[in-house]
Amino acid sequence: MTTADKLNGMQSDFPEDDDRETSRGALTRQDIALAIHRRIEGVSRREAKRIVDCVIDEMVSTLVSGESLKLHDFGSFLVREKEERSGRNPRTGAPVPIEARRVVVFKASPNMKATVNGEPPAPRDKAPEKRRPSRKNETIVARQKSDAIALGDTLAE
């Protein structure tokens, strides 16, 4: 059962998926690994856990390096730099410096937003038309050819 199916109240094709404890209020690594184990024949629980850990490790290392992480039809994780600023202690009202830091921000895709709100995802566009190469590339190639011809003329003299 997909998250969208759960949000829409649909029943799972995998009855054991409905056994997941939802009282915790969060989908955990263990839940993901168990879903992989149950849905992909021949994948043991241990292998499923390794797969989940590997994917999460790759995601974390991408964000640590400062790159954005984009998951189609899910959303994007972005690393933002926050500058040092002055804050206040809520109890005493005393000024407290807040150090500069990097934060991870998640931006849901339009299809994820639609699914969460119970709406159908936006239809996909047709395959994009093939674009004609830009003239800039043609100019570079023409220059390279003319340079090569000029170089050939110079060598011939």
PDB file of C-alpha atoms in Angstrom, residues 10-122:
ATOM      1  CA  MET A  10      -7.716   2.361   0.671  1.00  0.00           C
ATOM      2  CA  GLN A  11      -7.041  -1.224   1.701  1.00  0.00           C
ATOM      3  CA  SER A  12      -3.627  -2.717   1.038  1.00  0.00           C
ATOM      4  CA  ASP A  13      -2.984  -5.601  -1.332  1.00  0.00           C
ATOM      5  CA  PHE A  14      -0.586  -6.768   1.374  1.00  0.00           C
ATOM      6  CA  PRO A  15      -2.649  -7.388   4.529  1.00  0.00           C
ATOM      7  CA  GLU A  16       0.491  -7.552   6.642  1.00  0.00           C
ATOM      8  CA  ASP A  17       1.227  -3.893   5.711  1.00  0.00           C
ATOM      9  CA  ASP A  18      -1.824  -2.875   7.703  1.00  0.00           C
ATOM     10  CA  ASP A  19      -0.212  -4.426  10.779  1.00  0.00           C
ATOM     11  CA  ARG A  20       2.329  -1.594  11.022  1.00  0.00           C
ATOM     12  CA  GLU A  21       2.008   0.263  14.268  1.00  0.00           C
ATOM     13  CA  THR A  22       0.577   3.631  13.394  1.00  0.00           C
ATOM     14  CA  SER A  23       0.346   4.693  17.015  1.00  0.00           C
ATOM     15  CA  ARG A  24       3.962   5.847  16.789  1.00  0.00           C
ATOM     16  CA  GLY A  25       2.875   8.456  14.290  1.00  0.00           C
ATOM     17  CA  ALA A  26       5.904   8.033  12.042  1.00  0.00           C
ATOM     18  CA  LEU A  27       7.169   5.718   9.355  1.00  0.00           C
ATOM     19  CA  THR A  28      10.487   4.303  10.547  1.00  0.00           C
ATOM     20  CA  ARG A  29      13.516   2.729   8.859  1.00  0.00           C
ATOM     21  CA  GLN A  30      12.320  -0.613  10.167  1.00  0.00           C
ATOM     22  CA  ASP A  31       8.883  -0.090   8.587  1.00  0.00           C
ATOM     23  CA  ILE A  32      10.474   0.711   5.226  1.00  0.00           C
ATOM     24  CA  ALA A  33      12.793  -2.300   5.416  1.00  0.00           C
ATOM     25  CA  LEU A  34       9.877  -4.568   6.326  1.00  0.00           C
ATOM     26  CA  ALA A  35       7.843  -3.242   3.365  1.00  0.00           C
ATOM     27  CA  ILE A  36      10.778  -3.951   1.018  1.00  0.00           C
ATOM     28  CA  HIS A  37      11.137  -7.451   2.448  1.00  0.00           C
ATOM     29  CA  ARG A  38       7.437  -8.217   1.988  1.00  0.00           C
ATOM     30  CA  ARG A  39       7.060  -6.741  -1.487  1.00  0.00           C
ATOM     31  CA  ILE A  40      10.236  -7.883  -3.213  1.00  0.00           C
ATOM     32  CA  GLU A  41      10.504 -11.629  -3.427  1.00  0.00           C
ATOM     33  CA  GLY A  42      13.875 -13.036  -2.402  1.00  0.00           C
ATOM     34  CA  VAL A  43      14.972 -10.051  -0.310  1.00  0.00           C
ATOM     35  CA  SER A  44      15.605 -11.010   3.293  1.00  0.00           C
ATOM     36  CA  ARG A  45      14.879  -8.683   6.195  1.00  0.00           C
ATOM     37  CA  ARG A  46      18.598  -8.203   6.741  1.00  0.00           C
ATOM     38  CA  GLU A  47      19.141  -7.298   3.062  1.00  0.00           C
ATOM     39  CA  ALA A  48      16.156  -4.938   3.136  1.00  0.00           C
ATOM     40  CA  LYS A  49      17.616  -3.191   6.196  1.00  0.00           C
ATOM     41  CA  ARG A  50      20.969  -2.843   4.422  1.00  0.00           C
ATOM     42  CA  ILE A  51      19.241  -1.372   1.359  1.00  0.00           C
ATOM     43  CA  VAL A  52      17.386   1.191   3.475  1.00  0.00           C
ATOM     44  CA  ASP A  53      20.553   2.081   5.390  1.00  0.00           C
ATOM     45  CA  CYS A  54      22.518   2.426   2.148  1.00  0.00           C
ATOM     46  CA  VAL A  55      19.904   4.722   0.579  1.00  0.00           C
ATOM     47  CA  ILE A  56      19.670   6.895   3.689  1.00  0.00           C
ATOM     48  CA  ASP A  57      23.471   7.063   4.009  1.00  0.00           C
ATOM     49  CA  GLU A  58      23.701   8.205   0.376  1.00  0.00           C
ATOM     50  CA  MET A  59      21.042  10.853   0.986  1.00  0.00           C
ATOM     51  CA  VAL A  60      22.836  12.124   4.089  1.00  0.00           C
ATOM     52  CA  SER A  61      26.243  12.264   2.387  1.00  0.00           C
ATOM     53  CA  THR A  62      24.697  14.226  -0.503  1.00  0.00           C
ATOM     54  CA  LEU A  63      23.231  16.780   1.905  1.00  0.00           C
ATOM     55  CA  VAL A  64      26.420  16.967   3.990  1.00  0.00           C
ATOM     56  CA  SER A  65      28.350  17.846   0.817  1.00  0.00           C
ATOM     57  CA  GLY A  66      25.944  20.778   0.305  1.00  0.00           C
ATOM     58  CA  GLU A  67      24.175  19.349  -2.745  1.00  0.00           C
ATOM     59  CA  SER A  68      20.413  19.317  -3.197  1.00  0.00           C
ATOM     60  CA  LEU A  69      18.554  16.011  -3.183  1.00  0.00           C
ATOM     61  CA  LYS A  70      15.632  15.699  -5.590  1.00  0.00           C
ATOM     62  CA  LEU A  71      13.222  12.772  -5.592  1.00  0.00           C
ATOM     63  CA  HIS A  72      10.805  12.913  -8.521  1.00  0.00           C
ATOM     64  CA  ASP A  73       7.128  13.157  -7.481  1.00  0.00           C
ATOM     65  CA  PHE A  74       8.202  13.315  -3.830  1.00  0.00           C
ATOM     66  CA  GLY A  75      10.130  16.511  -3.209  1.00  0.00           C
ATOM     67  CA  SER A  76      13.494  18.176  -2.747  1.00  0.00           C
ATOM     68  CA  PHE A  77      15.804  18.440   0.222  1.00  0.00           C
ATOM     69  CA  LEU A  78      17.863  21.626   0.172  1.00  0.00           C
ATOM     70  CA  VAL A  79      20.741  22.754   2.378  1.00  0.00           C
ATOM     71  CA  ARG A  80      20.431  26.399   3.400  1.00  0.00           C
ATOM     72  CA  GLU A  81      23.032  28.543   5.125  1.00  0.00           C
ATOM     73  CA  LYS A  82      21.726  30.606   8.024  1.00  0.00           C
ATOM     74  CA  GLU A  83      23.799  33.512   9.222  1.00  0.00           C
ATOM     75  CA  GLU A  84      24.577  34.347  12.828  1.00  0.00           C
ATOM     76  CA  ARG A  85      21.854  36.369  14.488  1.00  0.00           C
ATOM     77  CA  SER A  86      20.722  37.573  17.868  1.00  0.00           C
ATOM     78  CA  GLY A  87      17.914  35.797  19.686  1.00  0.00           C
ATOM     79  CA  ARG A  88      16.359  36.000  23.143  1.00  0.00           C
ATOM     80  CA  ASN A  89      16.049  33.556  25.988  1.00  0.00           C
ATOM     81  CA  PRO A  90      12.259  33.130  26.368  1.00  0.00           C
ATOM     82  CA  ARG A  91      12.438  32.832  30.174  1.00  0.00           C
ATOM     83  CA  THR A  92      14.748  35.725  30.991  1.00  0.00           C
ATOM     84  CA  GLY A  93      14.491  37.854  27.859  1.00  0.00           C
ATOM     85  CA  ALA A  94      18.284  38.079  27.811  1.00  0.00           C
ATOM     86  CA  PRO A  95      19.866  38.362  24.362  1.00  0.00           C
ATOM     87  CA  VAL A  96      21.483  35.133  23.161  1.00  0.00           C
ATOM     88  CA  PRO A  97      23.684  34.856  20.074  1.00  0.00           C
ATOM     89  CA  ILE A  98      22.539  32.174  17.624  1.00  0.00           C
ATOM     90  CA  GLU A  99      25.489  30.809  15.672  1.00  0.00           C
ATOM     91  CA  ALA A 100      25.615  30.500  11.900  1.00  0.00           C
ATOM     92  CA  ARG A 101      24.545  27.061  10.780  1.00  0.00           C
ATOM     93  CA  ARG A 102      23.364  24.927   7.896  1.00  0.00           C
ATOM     94  CA  VAL A 103      19.814  23.607   7.901  1.00  0.00           C
ATOM     95  CA  VAL A 104      18.021  21.054   5.747  1.00  0.00           C
ATOM     96  CA  VAL A 105      14.752  22.194   4.218  1.00  0.00           C
ATOM     97  CA  PHE A 106      12.218  19.924   2.514  1.00  0.00           C
ATOM     98  CA  LYS A 107      10.011  21.199  -0.294  1.00  0.00           C
ATOM     99  CA  ALA A 108       7.237  18.838  -1.352  1.00  0.00           C
ATOM    100  CA  SER A 109       6.592  18.338  -5.059  1.00  0.00           C
ATOM    101  CA  PRO A 110       3.269  19.523  -6.486  1.00  0.00           C
ATOM    102  CA  ASN A 111       2.188  15.883  -6.907  1.00  0.00           C
ATOM    103  CA  MET A 112       3.025  15.100  -3.263  1.00  0.00           C
ATOM    104  CA  LYS A 113       1.049  18.145  -2.122  1.00  0.00           C
ATOM    105  CA  ALA A 114      -1.914  17.089  -4.240  1.00  0.00           C
ATOM    106  CA  THR A 115      -1.800  13.515  -2.925  1.00  0.00           C
ATOM    107  CA  VAL A 116      -1.609  14.658   0.711  1.00  0.00           C
ATOM    108  CA  ASN A 117      -4.623  16.892   0.103  1.00  0.00           C
ATOM    109  CA  GLY A 118      -6.607  14.019  -1.413  1.00  0.00           C
ATOM    110  CA  GLU A 119      -6.447  15.427  -4.926  1.00  0.00           C
ATOM    111  CA  PRO A 120      -5.320  13.539  -8.029  1.00  0.00           C
ATOM    112  CA  PRO A 121      -1.734  14.253  -9.052  1.00  0.00           C
ATOM    113  CA  ALA A 122      -1.257  16.569 -12.004  1.00  0.00           C
TER     114      ALA A 122
END
